[in-house]
Amino acid sequence: MFDTALTFNDLLFMLKGAGVTLSVTAFAVVGGTLLGVFFGVLRSQISPWAALPLTFVLDIFRSVPLLIQLILANAFQAIAGWGISPFVTSCIVLALYTSAYCTEIVRGAIEAVPSVTRRAARSLGMTWGQDLTQIVFPMALRVGLPSWIGLTLGVMKDSALVMWLGIIELLRASQILVTRLQEPMFILLVTGAIYFALSFPIARLGSRLEKRWQEND
Amino acid sequence: MIEIENVHKSFGALQVLKGIDLTVQRGEVVSVIGGSGSGKSTLLTCINGLEPIDKGRIVVDGTEVHARDTDLNKLRRKIGIVFQQFNAFPHLTVLENVTLAPRKVKGMGRKDAEEIAVQQLSHVGLADKLNVYPSRLSGGQQQRMAIARALAMSPDYILFDEVTSALDPQLVGEVLDTLKLLADEGMTMICVTHEMSFARDVSDRVAFFHKGVMAEIGAPDQIFGDPQQEETRQFLSSVR
């Protein structure tokens, strides 16, 4: 029969790691989305030339591997003597990384709103701000949501990289157990199941919203 | 009264309007006909300030549209415009489409706005579609909704920009009937249209645009029966 040395306490250890994964992801996604919406709206409203510096910085966050960003940021804050904990550093770096992708999603979604629809809104006497909040945002939300869900799920998995700053999140916790128990297959299976359990509700929420909106559109 | 004086407008090197003069009185229905690219639609978007102009001026009830200190959002409350594309707000129901501007722009309460919206939607024959989303409507219904949406702001003027051009032929009639109804009620309207019989039957005056100039304007009988300009004759014989 099937036999494992994995104890209930070990499982709790993993779940604790999952909690860390979830909180890093939550901070990153919330922070990154807020920033991303701000930058995305900005980018869609100003000329490409004026947006160039912003685009350049965000391109760096998108193209340099996350692992390098994490290690450099952590090293930099240590040298600068800021005394920021690895957890906070991880959250900040991941949030910036998320924001870079989110900016593009938001910009694309806003630009997908037909200019004639916006014209119709303005022609009714709506201000620029009213057009944005009443027409553009709700319409863009429907366009951008699937990509945003994808980004969130991606960030959750990418967050495993924060283990290199010494944070024991889900994957690091399972690695520790693998080293101790020498049951890589089983432990990774459990780890995968936990990741799935974390991701599944988010993916479901996304498809539910999509479906509801599709019935109208 | 809408006074258009010597209006010039270019898109880059392309001169679209080359000195248009036109005055539309309250209660008047003016149809604008002409080939594509003649500047008809551009004129409409200039009248409510969606497009800036290069030269000349447009004055609506004493307010110069393109003056720097003109509050365009305020001015647009009294100039409705309906576009060729229906431009429904797809995330809102028919009722919400119509109540949005009265609520947000005029600051009306939900109840008052809905009362007006229901009234206007009944007017255009959509009373049974209040809680439907625009995607469930036919093109003609969407266009009538757009008309109700403009009417709900109780504008003094409505500009119609080829409102039947994007419709299937069998849906054109229902929209034109709505326009006729408005004309009969005394609404001041400028209609850019390709529907010659509509222009002839409903308008007080018909203007013919050709290559950015108003080549001819007159009573429908005169324009269709006895056009004075060669271009007008050519255009009319090409569309008949």
Short mmCIF file of C-alpha atoms in Angstrom, two decimals:
data_model
loop_
_atom_site.label_atom_id
_atom_site.label_comp_id
_atom_site.label_asym_id
_atom_site.label_seq_id
_atom_site.Cartn_x
_atom_site.Cartn_y
_atom_site.Cartn_z
CA MET A 1 0.00 0.00 0.00
CA PHE A 2 0.92 3.65 -0.31
CA ASP A 3 3.22 4.84 2.45
CA THR A 4 4.64 8.26 3.29
CA ALA A 5 6.68 9.86 6.04
CA LEU A 6 4.85 13.18 5.51
CA THR A 7 3.22 14.08 8.81
CA PHE A 8 0.33 16.35 9.56
CA ASN A 9 2.80 18.91 10.90
CA ASP A 10 4.71 18.81 7.63
CA LEU A 11 1.50 19.49 5.79
CA LEU A 12 0.81 22.43 8.09
CA PHE A 13 4.32 23.66 7.32
CA MET A 14 3.45 23.57 3.64
CA LEU A 15 0.16 25.32 4.18
CA LYS A 16 1.95 28.03 6.08
CA GLY A 17 4.19 28.40 3.04
CA ALA A 18 1.07 28.59 0.92
CA GLY A 19 -0.12 31.43 3.16
CA VAL A 20 3.12 33.30 2.45
CA THR A 21 2.70 32.69 -1.28
CA LEU A 22 -0.84 33.97 -1.09
CA SER A 23 0.05 37.11 0.85
CA VAL A 24 3.01 38.00 -1.38
CA THR A 25 0.76 37.48 -4.40
CA ALA A 26 -2.03 39.53 -2.87
CA PHE A 27 0.23 42.48 -2.11
CA ALA A 28 1.84 42.26 -5.54
CA VAL A 29 -1.43 42.00 -7.43
CA VAL A 30 -3.26 44.72 -5.49
CA GLY A 31 -0.29 47.10 -5.61
CA GLY A 32 0.58 46.19 -9.17
CA THR A 33 -2.99 46.59 -10.36
CA LEU A 34 -3.44 49.99 -8.73
CA LEU A 35 -0.19 51.19 -10.26
CA GLY A 36 -0.95 49.47 -13.54
CA VAL A 37 -4.37 51.11 -13.85
CA PHE A 38 -2.83 54.49 -13.13
CA PHE A 39 0.00 54.04 -15.63
CA GLY A 40 -2.30 52.41 -18.17
CA VAL A 41 -4.80 55.26 -18.10
CA LEU A 42 -1.93 57.72 -18.30
CA ARG A 43 -0.39 55.93 -21.26
CA SER A 44 -3.66 55.76 -23.15
CA GLN A 45 -4.34 59.47 -22.67
CA ILE A 46 -0.97 61.08 -23.35
CA SER A 47 0.98 60.98 -26.59
CA PRO A 48 3.39 58.08 -27.17
CA TRP A 49 6.27 60.54 -27.05
CA ALA A 50 5.32 61.91 -23.67
CA ALA A 51 4.88 58.36 -22.41
CA LEU A 52 8.33 57.31 -23.58
CA PRO A 53 10.14 57.55 -20.21
CA LEU A 54 7.36 55.61 -18.47
CA THR A 55 7.28 53.01 -21.23
CA PHE A 56 11.04 52.60 -20.99
CA VAL A 57 11.02 52.00 -17.25
CA LEU A 58 8.12 49.55 -17.49
CA ASP A 59 9.91 47.74 -20.32
CA ILE A 60 12.84 47.18 -17.99
CA PHE A 61 10.56 45.59 -15.41
CA ARG A 62 9.08 43.39 -18.10
CA SER A 63 12.30 42.27 -19.72
CA VAL A 64 14.75 41.73 -16.86
CA PRO A 65 14.16 38.31 -15.27
CA LEU A 66 12.26 38.60 -12.03
CA LEU A 67 14.93 36.66 -10.13
CA ILE A 68 17.55 39.25 -11.06
CA GLN A 69 15.21 42.08 -10.08
CA LEU A 70 14.58 40.49 -6.69
CA ILE A 71 18.24 39.88 -5.89
CA LEU A 72 19.38 43.30 -7.12
CA ALA A 73 16.64 45.08 -5.20
CA ASN A 74 17.45 43.19 -2.04
CA ALA A 75 21.17 43.83 -2.40
CA PHE A 76 20.54 47.49 -3.14
CA GLN A 77 18.37 48.05 -0.11
CA ALA A 78 20.96 46.30 2.05
CA ILE A 79 23.77 48.49 0.70
CA ALA A 80 21.64 51.61 1.10
CA GLY A 81 21.00 50.52 4.67
CA TRP A 82 17.24 50.88 4.45
CA GLY A 83 16.68 47.79 6.54
CA ILE A 84 13.63 46.69 4.55
CA SER A 85 12.69 43.09 5.26
CA PRO A 86 12.98 40.55 2.44
CA PHE A 87 9.20 40.09 2.56
CA VAL A 88 8.50 43.78 1.96
CA THR A 89 11.23 43.95 -0.70
CA SER A 90 9.64 40.97 -2.45
CA CYS A 91 6.22 42.56 -2.35
CA ILE A 92 7.50 45.83 -3.79
CA VAL A 93 9.50 44.17 -6.58
CA LEU A 94 6.65 41.85 -7.50
CA ALA A 95 4.18 44.74 -7.44
CA LEU A 96 6.33 46.74 -9.85
CA TYR A 97 6.76 43.70 -12.04
CA THR A 98 2.99 43.14 -12.04
CA SER A 99 2.31 46.81 -12.73
CA ALA A 100 4.47 46.69 -15.84
CA TYR A 101 2.31 43.95 -17.33
CA CYS A 102 -0.91 45.39 -15.97
CA THR A 103 -0.16 48.75 -17.61
CA GLU A 104 -0.15 47.11 -21.02
CA ILE A 105 -3.37 45.23 -20.29
CA VAL A 106 -5.11 48.41 -19.16
CA ARG A 107 -3.81 50.47 -22.06
CA GLY A 108 -4.86 47.82 -24.57
CA ALA A 109 -8.31 47.47 -23.01
CA ILE A 110 -8.88 51.23 -22.98
CA GLU A 111 -7.77 51.56 -26.58
CA ALA A 112 -10.17 48.76 -27.52
CA VAL A 113 -13.10 51.02 -26.61
CA PRO A 114 -14.24 52.45 -29.95
CA SER A 115 -13.54 56.15 -30.27
CA VAL A 116 -17.01 56.64 -31.77
CA THR A 117 -18.59 55.35 -28.56
CA ARG A 118 -16.57 57.84 -26.57
CA ARG A 119 -17.60 60.52 -29.02
CA ALA A 120 -21.23 59.65 -28.44
CA ALA A 121 -20.69 60.02 -24.70
CA ARG A 122 -19.02 63.39 -25.09
CA SER A 123 -21.72 64.55 -27.48
CA LEU A 124 -24.29 64.00 -24.72
CA GLY A 125 -22.45 66.58 -22.66
CA MET A 126 -20.44 64.16 -20.53
CA THR A 127 -17.10 65.46 -19.35
CA TRP A 128 -13.81 63.72 -20.05
CA GLY A 129 -13.88 62.23 -16.57
CA GLN A 130 -17.48 61.04 -16.87
CA ASP A 131 -16.71 59.45 -20.21
CA LEU A 132 -13.80 57.65 -18.59
CA THR A 133 -15.64 56.39 -15.51
CA GLN A 134 -19.06 55.69 -17.02
CA ILE A 135 -18.16 54.38 -20.46
CA VAL A 136 -14.48 53.59 -20.91
CA PHE A 137 -13.73 51.82 -17.63
CA PRO A 138 -16.72 49.46 -17.64
CA MET A 139 -16.16 48.58 -21.28
CA ALA A 140 -12.40 48.17 -20.83
CA LEU A 141 -12.91 46.00 -17.76
CA ARG A 142 -14.67 43.41 -19.90
CA VAL A 143 -11.86 43.43 -22.43
CA GLY A 144 -9.01 43.35 -19.94
CA LEU A 145 -10.32 40.91 -17.34
CA PRO A 146 -9.19 37.63 -18.96
CA SER A 147 -5.64 38.93 -19.37
CA TRP A 148 -5.66 40.27 -15.84
CA ILE A 149 -6.73 36.90 -14.44
CA GLY A 150 -3.92 35.31 -16.42
CA LEU A 151 -1.48 37.84 -15.01
CA THR A 152 -2.63 37.16 -11.44
CA LEU A 153 -2.21 33.42 -11.83
CA GLY A 154 1.21 33.96 -13.40
CA VAL A 155 2.33 36.21 -10.57
CA MET A 156 1.24 33.63 -8.03
CA LYS A 157 3.54 31.06 -9.59
CA ASP A 158 6.34 33.57 -10.20
CA SER A 159 6.18 34.49 -6.52
CA ALA A 160 8.04 31.24 -5.82
CA LEU A 161 11.19 33.13 -6.77
CA VAL A 162 11.08 35.14 -3.55
CA MET A 163 12.54 32.04 -1.89
CA TRP A 164 15.91 33.33 -3.07
CA LEU A 165 15.61 36.14 -0.57
CA GLY A 166 15.22 33.52 2.16
CA ILE A 167 11.44 33.61 2.35
CA ILE A 168 9.82 30.26 2.99
CA GLU A 169 6.85 30.21 0.70
CA LEU A 170 5.07 27.17 -0.67
CA LEU A 171 7.70 25.92 -3.09
CA ARG A 172 10.58 26.51 -0.65
CA ALA A 173 8.66 24.73 2.07
CA SER A 174 8.18 21.73 -0.16
CA GLN A 175 11.86 21.77 -1.12
CA ILE A 176 12.80 21.62 2.56
CA LEU A 177 10.52 18.65 3.01
CA VAL A 178 11.88 16.94 -0.08
CA THR A 179 15.38 17.28 1.25
CA ARG A 180 14.39 15.87 4.61
CA LEU A 181 11.98 13.12 3.57
CA GLN A 182 13.42 12.20 0.18
CA GLU A 183 9.95 11.81 -1.34
CA PRO A 184 10.10 14.35 -4.17
CA MET A 185 7.29 12.89 -6.29
CA PHE A 186 4.68 12.80 -3.57
CA ILE A 187 5.59 16.14 -2.00
CA LEU A 188 5.64 17.93 -5.34
CA LEU A 189 2.29 16.38 -6.11
CA VAL A 190 0.88 17.83 -2.89
CA THR A 191 2.54 21.17 -3.66
CA GLY A 192 1.00 21.20 -7.11
CA ALA A 193 -2.38 20.40 -5.63
CA ILE A 194 -2.08 23.32 -3.22
CA TYR A 195 -1.09 25.70 -6.04
CA PHE A 196 -4.08 24.46 -7.96
CA ALA A 197 -6.36 24.99 -4.99
CA LEU A 198 -5.12 28.58 -4.74
CA SER A 199 -5.48 29.32 -8.46
CA PHE A 200 -8.72 27.56 -9.21
CA PRO A 201 -11.09 29.96 -7.41
CA ILE A 202 -9.47 32.94 -9.16
CA ALA A 203 -9.78 31.32 -12.56
CA ARG A 204 -13.39 30.35 -11.81
CA LEU A 205 -14.26 33.84 -10.66
CA GLY A 206 -12.83 35.17 -13.91
CA SER A 207 -14.78 32.87 -16.15
CA ARG A 208 -17.96 33.49 -14.16
CA LEU A 209 -17.69 37.23 -14.61
CA GLU A 210 -16.86 36.79 -18.27
CA LYS A 211 -19.85 34.59 -18.80
CA ARG A 212 -22.17 36.97 -17.03
CA TRP A 213 -20.98 39.89 -19.15
CA GLN A 214 -21.11 37.88 -22.32
CA GLU A 215 -24.78 37.21 -21.81
CA ASN A 216 -25.33 40.95 -22.05
CA ASP A 217 -22.93 41.82 -24.80
CA MET B 1 -30.70 79.53 -34.14
CA ILE B 2 -27.56 77.99 -35.57
CA GLU B 3 -25.39 80.40 -37.55
CA ILE B 4 -22.55 78.99 -39.57
CA GLU B 5 -20.27 81.61 -41.08
CA ASN B 6 -17.47 80.98 -43.53
CA VAL B 7 -16.37 77.75 -41.83
CA HIS B 8 -13.15 76.17 -43.04
CA LYS B 9 -11.87 72.83 -41.84
CA SER B 10 -8.97 70.65 -42.92
CA PHE B 11 -7.74 67.26 -41.88
CA GLY B 12 -4.03 67.62 -42.53
CA ALA B 13 -3.61 68.61 -46.16
CA LEU B 14 -7.17 67.61 -47.00
CA GLN B 15 -9.55 70.57 -47.08
CA VAL B 16 -12.92 69.22 -46.06
CA LEU B 17 -14.92 72.41 -45.62
CA LYS B 18 -14.13 75.43 -47.75
CA GLY B 19 -16.19 78.30 -46.44
CA ILE B 20 -19.62 77.11 -45.42
CA ASP B 21 -22.38 79.63 -44.66
CA LEU B 22 -25.68 78.39 -43.35
CA THR B 23 -28.27 79.64 -40.90
CA VAL B 24 -30.82 77.29 -39.39
CA GLN B 25 -33.82 78.81 -37.64
CA ARG B 26 -35.66 77.30 -34.69
CA GLY B 27 -38.17 74.72 -35.83
CA GLU B 28 -36.55 74.29 -39.20
CA VAL B 29 -35.58 70.98 -40.76
CA VAL B 30 -32.59 71.21 -43.06
CA SER B 31 -31.37 68.20 -44.98
CA VAL B 32 -27.83 68.06 -46.26
CA ILE B 33 -27.18 65.89 -49.28
CA GLY B 34 -24.09 65.28 -51.38
CA GLY B 35 -21.53 62.70 -52.36
CA SER B 36 -19.23 61.06 -49.85
CA GLY B 37 -16.28 63.22 -48.91
CA SER B 38 -18.27 66.39 -49.54
CA GLY B 39 -17.88 67.50 -45.92
CA LYS B 40 -21.48 66.96 -44.78
CA SER B 41 -20.73 64.87 -41.72
CA THR B 42 -17.74 66.95 -40.73
CA LEU B 43 -19.95 70.01 -40.54
CA LEU B 44 -22.20 68.31 -38.00
CA THR B 45 -19.32 67.33 -35.73
CA CYS B 46 -18.08 70.92 -35.92
CA ILE B 47 -21.46 72.30 -34.88
CA ASN B 48 -21.36 70.63 -31.47
CA GLY B 49 -17.66 71.21 -31.04
CA LEU B 50 -16.48 67.62 -31.41
CA GLU B 51 -14.15 68.92 -34.11
CA PRO B 52 -12.30 72.22 -34.01
CA ILE B 53 -12.53 74.50 -37.05
CA ASP B 54 -9.74 76.36 -38.80
CA LYS B 55 -11.54 79.52 -39.80
CA GLY B 56 -14.94 81.17 -39.54
CA ARG B 57 -17.38 80.72 -36.69
CA ILE B 58 -20.39 78.75 -35.60
CA VAL B 59 -22.83 80.42 -33.23
CA VAL B 60 -25.61 78.54 -31.47
CA ASP B 61 -28.19 80.73 -29.73
CA GLY B 62 -25.62 83.48 -29.37
CA THR B 63 -22.86 81.22 -28.05
CA GLU B 64 -19.83 80.86 -30.26
CA VAL B 65 -19.06 77.12 -30.28
CA HIS B 66 -15.32 77.33 -30.80
CA ALA B 67 -14.65 80.33 -28.58
CA ARG B 68 -12.08 79.60 -25.94
CA ASP B 69 -14.34 80.36 -22.99
CA THR B 70 -17.32 78.33 -24.24
CA ASP B 71 -18.34 75.47 -21.96
CA LEU B 72 -18.78 72.78 -24.60
CA ASN B 73 -20.23 70.25 -22.17
CA LYS B 74 -22.96 72.73 -21.33
CA LEU B 75 -23.55 73.67 -24.96
CA ARG B 76 -23.83 70.02 -26.00
CA ARG B 77 -26.80 69.55 -23.69
CA LYS B 78 -28.88 71.49 -26.14
CA ILE B 79 -27.41 70.02 -29.32
CA GLY B 80 -28.14 66.33 -29.66
CA ILE B 81 -26.35 64.29 -32.28
CA VAL B 82 -27.10 60.83 -33.61
CA PHE B 83 -24.37 59.04 -35.53
CA GLN B 84 -24.27 56.61 -38.39
CA GLN B 85 -22.88 53.89 -36.14
CA PHE B 86 -25.40 53.39 -33.37
CA ASN B 87 -22.85 53.83 -30.60
CA ALA B 88 -24.92 52.12 -27.95
CA PHE B 89 -23.17 51.76 -24.61
CA PRO B 90 -23.00 47.94 -24.66
CA HIS B 91 -22.58 47.46 -20.90
CA LEU B 92 -25.81 49.28 -20.07
CA THR B 93 -29.43 48.30 -20.62
CA VAL B 94 -31.58 50.31 -22.99
CA LEU B 95 -33.06 52.21 -20.05
CA GLU B 96 -29.62 52.87 -18.55
CA ASN B 97 -28.29 54.01 -21.92
CA VAL B 98 -30.96 56.69 -22.00
CA THR B 99 -30.86 57.71 -18.32
CA LEU B 100 -27.07 57.97 -18.09
CA ALA B 101 -26.63 61.45 -19.51
CA PRO B 102 -29.64 63.05 -17.77
CA ARG B 103 -28.38 61.67 -14.46
CA LYS B 104 -24.69 62.39 -14.83
CA VAL B 105 -24.77 65.53 -16.93
CA LYS B 106 -27.94 67.18 -15.68
CA GLY B 107 -27.74 65.70 -12.21
CA MET B 108 -31.28 64.34 -12.33
CA GLY B 109 -32.48 61.79 -9.80
CA ARG B 110 -32.87 58.22 -10.97
CA LYS B 111 -36.65 58.37 -10.83
CA ASP B 112 -37.00 61.56 -12.83
CA ALA B 113 -34.48 60.38 -15.39
CA GLU B 114 -36.27 57.06 -15.79
CA GLU B 115 -39.57 58.79 -16.24
CA ILE B 116 -38.16 60.85 -19.09
CA ALA B 117 -36.36 57.85 -20.55
CA VAL B 118 -39.48 55.70 -20.58
CA GLN B 119 -41.37 58.54 -22.21
CA GLN B 120 -38.74 58.98 -24.93
CA LEU B 121 -38.31 55.25 -25.49
CA SER B 122 -42.07 54.87 -25.90
CA HIS B 123 -41.89 57.75 -28.33
CA VAL B 124 -39.50 55.80 -30.56
CA GLY B 125 -41.38 52.55 -30.05
CA LEU B 126 -39.06 50.78 -27.63
CA ALA B 127 -41.19 50.76 -24.51
CA ASP B 128 -41.02 46.97 -24.35
CA LYS B 129 -37.20 46.84 -24.49
CA LEU B 130 -36.32 48.82 -21.37
CA ASN B 131 -34.28 46.17 -19.60
CA VAL B 132 -32.72 44.59 -22.63
CA TYR B 133 -29.06 45.04 -23.51
CA PRO B 134 -28.31 46.75 -26.85
CA SER B 135 -26.76 43.59 -28.30
CA ARG B 136 -30.24 42.08 -28.29
CA LEU B 137 -31.63 44.86 -30.45
CA SER B 138 -31.71 45.07 -34.22
CA GLY B 139 -29.81 47.86 -35.94
CA GLY B 140 -32.97 49.88 -36.39
CA GLN B 141 -33.88 49.47 -32.73
CA GLN B 142 -30.38 50.46 -31.64
CA GLN B 143 -30.58 53.54 -33.78
CA ARG B 144 -33.98 54.46 -32.36
CA MET B 145 -32.52 53.98 -28.89
CA ALA B 146 -29.74 56.39 -29.83
CA ILE B 147 -32.39 58.90 -30.89
CA ALA B 148 -34.23 58.46 -27.59
CA ARG B 149 -30.91 58.91 -25.78
CA ALA B 150 -30.37 62.23 -27.52
CA LEU B 151 -33.98 63.28 -26.91
CA ALA B 152 -33.78 62.51 -23.21
CA MET B 153 -31.47 65.50 -22.78
CA SER B 154 -34.34 67.62 -24.19
CA PRO B 155 -32.08 69.29 -26.73
CA ASP B 156 -33.16 72.31 -28.76
CA TYR B 157 -31.43 70.96 -31.83
CA ILE B 158 -30.68 67.49 -33.11
CA LEU B 159 -28.09 66.68 -35.73
CA PHE B 160 -28.54 63.42 -37.63
CA ASP B 161 -25.45 62.07 -39.31
CA GLU B 162 -26.48 59.53 -41.96
CA VAL B 163 -28.47 57.67 -39.34
CA THR B 164 -29.83 55.11 -41.79
CA SER B 165 -26.64 54.39 -43.73
CA ALA B 166 -25.52 51.48 -41.61
CA LEU B 167 -28.94 49.82 -41.54
CA ASP B 168 -30.32 46.93 -43.51
CA PRO B 169 -32.75 48.27 -46.11
CA GLN B 170 -35.82 46.85 -44.40
CA LEU B 171 -34.92 48.68 -41.17
CA VAL B 172 -34.48 52.11 -42.72
CA GLY B 173 -38.21 52.87 -42.70
CA GLU B 174 -38.71 52.60 -38.96
CA VAL B 175 -35.90 55.04 -38.26
CA LEU B 176 -37.06 57.51 -40.91
CA ASP B 177 -40.56 57.37 -39.45
CA THR B 178 -39.10 58.37 -36.09
CA LEU B 179 -37.31 61.29 -37.73
CA LYS B 180 -40.48 62.37 -39.48
CA LEU B 181 -42.33 62.27 -36.17
CA LEU B 182 -39.76 64.59 -34.63
CA ALA B 183 -39.91 66.94 -37.58
CA ASP B 184 -43.69 67.11 -37.30
CA GLU B 185 -43.35 67.98 -33.63
CA GLY B 186 -41.30 71.02 -34.54
CA MET B 187 -37.83 69.82 -33.54
CA THR B 188 -35.02 71.78 -35.14
CA MET B 189 -33.02 69.27 -37.14
CA ILE B 190 -30.08 69.12 -39.48
CA CYS B 191 -30.09 65.78 -41.28
CA VAL B 192 -27.17 64.60 -43.31
CA THR B 193 -28.80 61.93 -45.41
CA HIS B 194 -28.65 59.76 -48.48
CA GLU B 195 -32.41 59.20 -48.37
CA MET B 196 -33.59 61.53 -51.10
CA SER B 197 -37.28 60.89 -50.61
CA PHE B 198 -36.88 61.68 -46.91
CA ALA B 199 -35.04 64.92 -47.72
CA ARG B 200 -37.77 65.86 -50.18
CA ASP B 201 -40.74 65.04 -47.96
CA VAL B 202 -39.60 66.23 -44.56
CA SER B 203 -37.20 69.13 -45.02
CA ASP B 204 -37.95 72.81 -45.09
CA ARG B 205 -34.74 73.34 -46.98
CA VAL B 206 -32.26 71.05 -48.71
CA ALA B 207 -28.57 71.89 -49.00
CA PHE B 208 -26.36 70.23 -51.56
CA PHE B 209 -22.69 69.89 -50.61
CA HIS B 210 -20.04 69.34 -53.22
CA LYS B 211 -16.30 69.07 -52.49
CA GLY B 212 -16.45 71.10 -49.29
CA VAL B 213 -18.70 73.89 -50.53
CA MET B 214 -22.41 74.33 -50.28
CA ALA B 215 -23.15 74.35 -53.98
CA GLU B 216 -26.85 74.99 -53.63
CA ILE B 217 -29.57 75.40 -51.04
CA GLY B 218 -33.28 75.81 -51.44
CA ALA B 219 -36.73 74.41 -50.91
CA PRO B 220 -36.97 70.67 -51.60
CA ASP B 221 -39.17 71.20 -54.63
CA GLN B 222 -36.66 73.55 -56.14
CA ILE B 223 -33.59 71.41 -55.41
CA PHE B 224 -35.16 68.20 -56.64
CA GLY B 225 -37.40 69.70 -59.31
CA ASP B 226 -35.33 72.52 -60.71
CA PRO B 227 -31.69 72.36 -59.57
CA GLN B 228 -29.72 75.44 -60.62
CA GLN B 229 -26.22 73.99 -60.51
CA GLU B 230 -24.72 71.48 -62.86
CA GLU B 231 -23.17 69.53 -59.93
CA THR B 232 -26.55 69.22 -58.26
CA ARG B 233 -28.12 67.89 -61.43
CA GLN B 234 -25.31 65.37 -61.87
CA PHE B 235 -25.52 64.23 -58.26
CA LEU B 236 -29.29 63.84 -58.33
CA SER B 237 -29.26 61.90 -61.56
CA SER B 238 -26.57 59.60 -60.13
CA VAL B 239 -28.58 58.72 -57.04
CA ARG B 240 -31.90 58.27 -58.80
#
